[in-house]
mmCIF file of C-alpha atoms in Angstrom:
data_model
loop_
_atom_site.group_PDB
_atom_site.id
_atom_site.type_symbol
_atom_site.label_atom_id
_atom_site.label_comp_id
_atom_site.label_asym_id
_atom_site.label_seq_id
_atom_site.Cartn_x
_atom_site.Cartn_y
_atom_site.Cartn_z
ATOM 1 C CA MET A 1 22.235 212.944 154.155
ATOM 2 C CA ALA A 2 19.638 209.705 155.442
ATOM 3 C CA GLY A 3 18.852 208.700 151.852
ATOM 4 C CA VAL A 4 23.074 208.370 151.496
ATOM 5 C CA LEU A 5 23.514 206.387 154.856
ATOM 6 C CA VAL A 6 20.302 204.071 153.206
ATOM 7 C CA ASN A 7 21.893 203.333 150.401
ATOM 8 C CA LEU A 8 25.399 202.818 152.250
ATOM 9 C CA ALA A 9 23.797 200.481 154.666
ATOM 10 C CA ALA A 10 22.105 198.705 151.402
ATOM 11 C CA ALA A 11 25.639 198.585 150.017
ATOM 12 C CA PHE A 12 27.341 197.202 153.029
ATOM 13 C CA VAL A 13 24.747 194.279 153.423
ATOM 14 C CA ILE A 14 25.185 193.266 149.823
ATOM 15 C CA SER A 15 28.535 193.371 150.306
ATOM 16 C CA SER A 16 28.459 190.874 153.183
ATOM 17 C CA ALA A 17 26.598 188.730 151.363
ATOM 18 C CA ASP A 18 28.725 188.469 148.377
ATOM 19 C CA GLY A 19 31.455 187.910 151.141
ATOM 20 C CA ALA A 20 29.895 184.987 152.639
ATOM 21 C CA VAL A 21 29.155 184.048 148.846
ATOM 22 C CA LEU A 22 32.980 184.173 148.721
ATOM 23 C CA GLY A 23 34.299 182.687 151.037
ATOM 24 C CA ALA A 24 32.147 179.402 150.750
ATOM 25 C CA CYS A 25 33.216 179.205 147.556
ATOM 26 C CA LEU A 26 37.233 179.958 148.906
ATOM 27 C CA ALA A 27 36.268 177.036 151.323
ATOM 28 C CA LEU A 28 34.929 175.239 148.613
ATOM 29 C CA ALA A 29 37.452 175.026 146.427
ATOM 30 C CA ILE A 30 40.300 174.486 149.328
ATOM 31 C CA ALA A 31 38.546 171.371 149.902
ATOM 32 C CA THR A 32 38.509 170.027 146.617
ATOM 33 C CA LEU A 33 42.005 170.742 146.086
ATOM 34 C CA LEU A 34 42.911 169.215 149.050
ATOM 35 C CA PHE A 35 40.822 166.235 148.354
ATOM 36 C CA ILE A 36 42.454 165.733 144.908
ATOM 37 C CA PHE A 37 46.231 165.980 145.627
ATOM 38 C CA TYR A 38 46.575 165.079 149.665
ATOM 39 C CA ILE A 39 44.044 162.395 150.216
ATOM 40 C CA GLN A 40 45.673 158.724 148.600
ATOM 41 C CA PRO A 41 43.158 156.220 148.169
ATOM 42 C CA ASP A 42 44.288 152.609 149.322
ATOM 43 C CA ALA A 43 45.424 150.124 146.987
ATOM 44 C CA SER A 44 42.714 148.424 147.616
ATOM 45 C CA ASP A 45 40.497 150.267 145.850
ATOM 46 C CA LEU A 46 42.508 150.713 142.649
ATOM 47 C CA ALA A 47 42.644 146.945 142.599
ATOM 48 C CA PRO A 48 40.255 144.825 140.287
ATOM 49 C CA HIS A 49 38.709 142.514 142.891
ATOM 50 C CA ARG A 50 39.791 138.419 142.197
ATOM 51 C CA SER A 51 38.279 135.548 143.324
ATOM 52 C CA LYS A 52 40.439 132.858 144.890
ATOM 53 C CA LEU A 53 40.143 130.882 141.497
ATOM 54 C CA ASP A 54 41.751 133.483 139.486
ATOM 55 C CA GLN A 55 44.251 134.144 141.469
ATOM 56 C CA LEU A 56 45.165 130.116 141.607
ATOM 57 C CA MET A 57 44.667 130.412 138.063
ATOM 58 C CA GLU A 58 47.412 132.771 137.660
ATOM 59 C CA ARG A 59 49.741 131.388 139.925
ATOM 60 C CA ARG A 60 49.336 127.864 138.004
ATOM 61 C CA ASP A 61 50.104 129.629 134.557
ATOM 62 C CA THR A 62 53.263 131.422 136.341
ATOM 63 C CA ILE A 63 54.275 128.080 137.245
ATOM 64 C CA TYR A 64 53.925 126.833 133.650
ATOM 65 C CA ASP A 65 56.161 129.744 132.250
ATOM 66 C CA ASN A 66 58.797 129.021 134.594
ATOM 67 C CA LEU A 67 58.973 125.584 133.567
ATOM 68 C CA ARG A 68 59.081 126.541 130.049
ATOM 69 C CA ASP A 69 61.784 128.888 130.901
ATOM 70 C CA LEU A 70 63.722 126.596 132.975
ATOM 71 C CA ARG A 71 63.607 123.926 129.874
ATOM 72 C CA PHE A 72 65.048 126.667 127.461
ATOM 73 C CA GLU A 73 67.713 128.020 129.850
ATOM 74 C CA PHE A 74 68.806 124.277 130.541
ATOM 75 C CA ARG A 75 68.800 123.359 126.817
ATOM 76 C CA SER A 76 70.556 126.320 126.323
ATOM 77 C CA GLY A 77 73.272 124.828 128.841
ATOM 78 C CA LYS A 78 73.166 127.670 131.698
ATOM 79 C CA TYR A 79 71.754 124.394 134.161
ATOM 80 C CA SER A 80 73.261 121.242 134.870
ATOM 81 C CA GLU A 81 71.186 118.152 134.633
ATOM 82 C CA GLY A 82 71.138 117.822 138.149
ATOM 83 C CA ASP A 83 69.942 121.270 139.184
ATOM 84 C CA PHE A 84 67.739 121.332 136.366
ATOM 85 C CA ASN A 85 65.775 118.101 138.133
ATOM 86 C CA ALA A 86 66.004 119.551 140.895
ATOM 87 C CA MET A 87 64.739 122.892 139.807
ATOM 88 C CA LYS A 88 61.782 120.804 137.636
ATOM 89 C CA THR A 89 60.791 118.723 140.555
ATOM 90 C CA SER A 90 60.211 121.692 142.903
ATOM 91 C CA LEU A 91 58.155 123.664 140.516
ATOM 92 C CA GLU A 92 56.422 120.646 139.331
ATOM 93 C CA ASN A 93 55.430 119.886 143.220
ATOM 94 C CA GLU A 94 54.563 123.498 143.636
ATOM 95 C CA ALA A 95 52.226 123.263 140.214
ATOM 96 C CA ALA A 96 50.703 120.022 141.913
ATOM 97 C CA LEU A 97 49.519 121.989 144.930
ATOM 98 C CA VAL A 98 48.273 124.767 143.201
ATOM 99 C CA LEU A 99 45.980 122.099 140.766
ATOM 100 C CA ALA A 100 44.933 120.635 143.892
ATOM 101 C CA GLU A 101 43.791 124.221 145.682
ATOM 102 C CA ILE A 102 41.879 124.747 142.401
ATOM 103 C CA ASP A 103 40.187 121.535 142.220
ATOM 104 C CA GLN A 104 39.262 122.273 146.124
ATOM 105 C CA VAL A 105 38.133 125.842 144.835
ATOM 106 C CA THR A 106 36.208 124.227 141.838
ATOM 107 C CA GLU A 107 34.558 121.586 143.922
ATOM 108 C CA SER A 108 33.067 123.801 146.690
ATOM 109 C CA GLN A 109 31.963 125.975 143.838
ATOM 110 C CA VAL A 110 29.255 123.175 142.473
ATOM 111 C CA ARG A 111 25.983 122.896 143.374
ATOM 112 C CA ARG A 112 25.210 119.912 144.913
ATOM 113 C CA ALA A 113 21.603 118.834 144.693
ATOM 114 C CA ARG A 114 19.631 118.387 148.451
ATOM 115 C CA GLY A 115 17.956 115.178 149.618
ATOM 116 C CA ALA A 116 18.284 113.609 146.431
ATOM 117 C CA ARG A 117 15.749 111.055 146.127
ATOM 118 C CA PRO A 118 16.564 107.311 145.754
ATOM 119 C CA VAL A 119 16.605 106.578 141.658
ATOM 120 C CA GLU A 120 12.997 104.462 141.056
ATOM 121 C CA THR A 121 13.512 100.845 138.808
ATOM 122 C CA GLY A 122 11.038 99.916 136.220
ATOM 123 C CA ARG A 123 8.677 98.023 138.606
ATOM 124 C CA GLY A 124 8.299 100.800 141.228
ATOM 125 C CA GLN A 125 10.850 99.658 143.245
ATOM 126 C CA ARG A 126 13.633 101.466 144.684
#
């Protein structure tokens, strides 16, 4: 009988260890499912990181596309000449602002030499 009790105790220890492993696996599976289905990433995590210059160039291209579409619609008779001129002027002004910003951004990215030396002439004079 003592041998049976020892075998039963050994079986109980093994089954409780198996239960602990099974419980850990179940907890890991639940945590994984919660992470996959309920935790949503931020939109900024999914969006590619674009520089200010990239954004300005995209805006410039959009304005140019709008100008092209406006000209097409004017030629097809959708707008009067006065409306066309007003919208065209507005888009051209917006394009000029964007182009000025592009110039500012590109100028700030240009590396300027620090402490430039004066140019020497042929005789060693400055």
